[in-house]
Amino acid sequence: MADADTFEKKETVTSNLIPLADLLSRSVGNFAPGDSEAKALKDNLPRLEAIVREKLNYTDDAFKAWPVLEEALLELENQLAISGAEGEAFSKDISRLKKSLPKTGALIPFSSNAPVHILAAYLRGQLAVQRKALKLEIEPLIARLKDILAVEREKSPEAKSPDRLHSTLDFADSFLNFEELSSILPAGGSEAMPEDRYRRIEKILETLQGAEALLFGKNAYLIVSYAEAGRLGQDWEKSFPVSAIEIASDGRVCDTAVKIFDALMEKAAELFAAIRIGKLEVESRYIPEIHGDFFIHFDWRRFTDQELSACPPVLLLIEPESLLERELNDFSRMLSSNRPVKALVIRRNLHSGASPGEFAFRQEPGALAIAHRNAYVMQSASVSPEFIFDGFREGIDSPTPAVFHLFLPEDGEGHSGFLSASAAVEGREFPGFVFDSRKGPWWGSRFDIHNNPQPETDWPRHSLAIMDENGKETTLDLFFTYADFAAMDSVSAGQFYLVPPRYWSDDLVLISDYLSLPEEEIYSKVPFIWVVDENDTLQKAAVSWPPALTCRERLDFWRFLQENAGVHSYHVEQATEKLRREIEEETAKKIAALEASHLSEIEKAKEETARSAMEKLAATLLDMDVASNLADSLTPQPVPQARQATATPAAPDTPEVEFVEIPEVKTEEKPKEEALPLGEAWIETPLCTSCNECKDINSRIFAYDANKQAYVADPKGGPFADIVIAAEKCPVKIIHPGAPQNPDEPGLEELIKRAEPYQ
Ligand code: SF4
């Protein structure tokens, strides 16, 4: 439904075209927002909608909405015949709905001409808004200019003539002598207006008072091709009331539109110049020497957007074949001239251009218009009324030329126009798009392809629920391509061949996959699409060469639109890939550098640790003044008590060495395998890390030397248990417990066992 009355509020204009179901539920919601309110009415809204649809069925026209809705409400009440209290409540809700529904607007049933009716509804509302503002300017201007002339007339000698006095003061006829009065009246006090200014203001007034005839008399000027003229059943005046309609012969449509536009703009220029000069005159700012030349050359190119949008649009309606074959030069010249003529290029045939068995690259009216760069271009099939409505609003209001390329298929044998239009959009046969040259300096910013199914993919992907040969439910993923659209048409059906299942092989490839195959593989494959036969059985239909090529051509055009709209832009993807590679290389370099640096750090740390250990060892050995046997120090051996030299803590410079008594040992008497007896506890001091562990356990037994490395200060300074615990806790395992010094210490047996691993 289109509601012309609310066109005034431009920001809400998109809501003026709404599906009937939405209008009904919104209207009920206005007075019964709760779920339980007006429940019977809400439950029966689909029935009400069905009644309205029935009333509009089989028509191809726009209806005044209110009478149809009122009649349908009455019929609903009669059909349901609800009695009792419920019936009373229902009637009350029906009355409230009547109040809530808009009393203006049109009901437009879906048909191939629905977009034309939408356009007509928009024109009716749109001009009223633009003109209202202009009329509000003109009326006070006329009054002020009249005042100026009236004052001026009062200054003239004729204003004081006996006849004029007599006509003005006739009530004083009995007591005034108008001859004498005229002779004694003083001459005018102020200077008279120059004659040419007076005449100019008179002319402006005359123009402003004739505005209705000059500009406001018509809602639109339609130039209709012969072929298109028959589509509305010659009922153009009814569809476009208060419009001038001219049927133009083939090849003359664009030329006629340009001539009508120029003539109309001449009149509009006269009116707008009069308004502008009039405004200057009332402020006494018009200077002929300055402004005269501007207004001599004043034409539509100097109109403001507001002035231009107050002019009735000049629209031409033509079919694409005629435009491309007979009017291409005129069409191009018209667009290049930047005249804001609006062109409706209406395609009705299912197949455009070449016959079904042939292949040709399409001439796209939309793409041709885009090539002129200055036009507003909208392409859409009849399945998107809101999109079309928005396109009309933008294009008609635009001060640029506009081209609306519409696909309005009619119902055909075995299929509806709506289904054909939907399939054309799905199969990229007729993708929708908008190119708006005013959107910005960047080419990509002017394109919009959002009104297509899955605009980011080559073909829309769908999941089809099917039942396999075992009766099990499953799904089939498939793409809807141009070939699927073409297969719906009986004329093209000869281009598809059912392939019996026994011939199904890997060489039979879905057309969507086939189009992506490399050239060297494509010759050995046969493309197919899925179709359903009269038994609802899925069949593979091989696609012949012409529709397969057209698939590729349609995909090419679709990608042209995608790229322009910024989807899969070649240059963007190239740049992104290059950037990705650069980032990867940079990251790899950084990782390698970090790894190298890390390895070097590890090596350095190792060297540092080894060097430090060696320095400590060397320092200890030097301190002990036993450098003569460095190897022995580096390879600690269990030292038998009899041979052990125990370094007592001493000043680093003068290590004091005390030798204990060595009992004579007859080694030859001992069996070779017998272990040496354990002596006192001892520590591999050069390897001590100075962790404090042993000292914390018993600082009498363990002490640090001058290098802060541990040694056994007094093996009898504490229990054997402390020595064993220290040996266990020493992180570098360099404490050797030796033998217990006190044979009476409790638990010795177990302590000796614990000490064994550290001896
Ligand atoms: S526990 Fe071992 S490393 Fe730690 S201070 Fe004692 S001997 Fe040195």
XYZ file of N, CA, C and O and ligand atoms in Angstrom, residues 682-685 687-697 702-704 708-711 725-727 729-735, ligand 1:
136
model
N 82.794 -34.580 54.207
C 83.570 -33.600 53.443
C 82.713 -33.008 52.310
O 81.664 -33.548 51.946
N 83.177 -31.913 51.734
C 82.403 -31.200 50.694
C 83.305 -30.909 49.507
O 84.487 -30.580 49.690
N 82.734 -31.041 48.292
C 83.492 -30.623 47.100
C 83.372 -29.102 47.011
O 82.574 -28.553 46.235
N 84.107 -28.456 47.858
C 83.974 -27.005 48.065
C 83.991 -26.160 46.778
O 83.173 -25.253 46.616
N 82.775 -26.638 44.053
C 81.506 -26.673 43.305
C 80.336 -26.096 44.103
O 79.201 -26.082 43.636
N 80.594 -25.599 45.285
C 79.518 -25.068 46.128
C 78.920 -23.807 45.507
O 79.632 -22.940 45.012
N 77.611 -23.734 45.535
C 76.922 -22.562 44.950
C 76.549 -21.527 45.995
O 75.823 -20.580 45.723
N 76.993 -21.752 47.195
C 76.768 -20.803 48.290
C 75.296 -20.591 48.574
O 74.837 -19.467 48.786
N 74.521 -21.681 48.573
C 73.075 -21.518 48.734
C 72.637 -21.428 50.194
O 71.461 -21.232 50.470
N 73.543 -21.651 51.128
C 73.236 -21.527 52.555
C 72.529 -22.727 53.166
O 72.299 -22.760 54.373
N 72.105 -23.652 52.329
C 71.245 -24.731 52.814
C 71.911 -25.486 53.989
O 71.322 -25.660 55.053
N 73.159 -25.906 53.767
C 73.817 -26.713 54.795
C 74.094 -25.897 56.059
O 73.907 -26.353 57.179
N 74.482 -24.627 55.807
C 74.806 -23.768 56.943
C 73.587 -23.531 57.805
O 73.679 -23.409 59.026
N 72.415 -23.410 57.121
C 71.177 -23.179 57.865
C 70.829 -24.394 58.728
O 70.179 -24.273 59.760
N 71.219 -25.562 58.271
C 70.907 -26.782 59.048
C 71.811 -26.861 60.291
O 71.352 -27.119 61.398
N 78.938 -26.907 59.348
C 79.238 -26.330 58.035
C 79.564 -24.850 58.183
O 78.891 -24.131 58.917
N 80.556 -24.423 57.400
C 80.932 -23.006 57.415
C 81.398 -22.613 56.020
O 81.630 -23.480 55.168
N 81.450 -21.308 55.796
C 81.929 -20.805 54.509
C 83.391 -20.444 54.617
O 83.831 -19.936 55.657
N 83.237 -17.769 50.216
C 81.840 -18.058 50.532
C 81.398 -19.367 49.892
O 80.352 -19.477 49.288
N 82.248 -20.352 50.049
C 81.912 -21.701 49.608
C 82.042 -22.620 50.824
O 82.941 -22.449 51.673
N 81.146 -23.563 50.904
C 81.026 -24.342 52.145
C 82.136 -25.386 52.295
O 82.624 -25.937 51.306
N 82.471 -25.619 53.535
C 83.369 -26.725 53.870
C 82.901 -27.270 55.216
O 82.094 -26.633 55.921
N 70.978 -34.868 56.479
C 69.923 -33.962 55.936
C 70.541 -32.937 54.990
O 70.022 -32.647 53.909
N 71.715 -32.389 55.408
C 72.375 -31.392 54.557
C 72.762 -32.014 53.222
O 72.596 -31.396 52.154
N 73.269 -33.274 53.275
C 73.654 -33.944 52.023
C 72.429 -34.104 51.118
O 72.497 -33.936 49.901
N 69.740 -32.212 51.118
C 69.179 -30.931 50.653
C 70.120 -30.165 49.739
O 69.705 -29.245 49.032
N 71.368 -30.490 49.759
C 72.331 -29.736 48.938
C 71.909 -29.806 47.464
O 71.755 -30.899 46.914
N 71.650 -28.676 46.827
C 71.128 -28.700 45.453
C 72.112 -29.294 44.455
O 71.692 -29.783 43.415
N 73.403 -29.224 44.743
C 74.358 -29.750 43.757
C 74.996 -31.063 44.223
O 75.918 -31.575 43.598
N 74.494 -31.605 45.362
C 74.884 -32.929 45.855
C 76.406 -33.075 45.992
O 77.031 -33.975 45.439
N 76.989 -32.132 46.714
C 78.451 -32.200 46.862
C 78.858 -32.486 48.311
O 80.032 -32.445 48.664
N 77.855 -32.714 49.187
C 78.171 -33.030 50.588
C 78.238 -34.551 50.741
O 77.280 -35.250 50.379
S 74.298 -27.078 50.773
Fe 75.858 -27.665 49.292
S 75.897 -25.968 47.897
Fe 74.756 -25.291 49.619
S 76.240 -24.192 50.828
Fe 76.177 -26.275 51.558
S 77.661 -27.303 50.369
Fe 77.402 -25.423 49.394
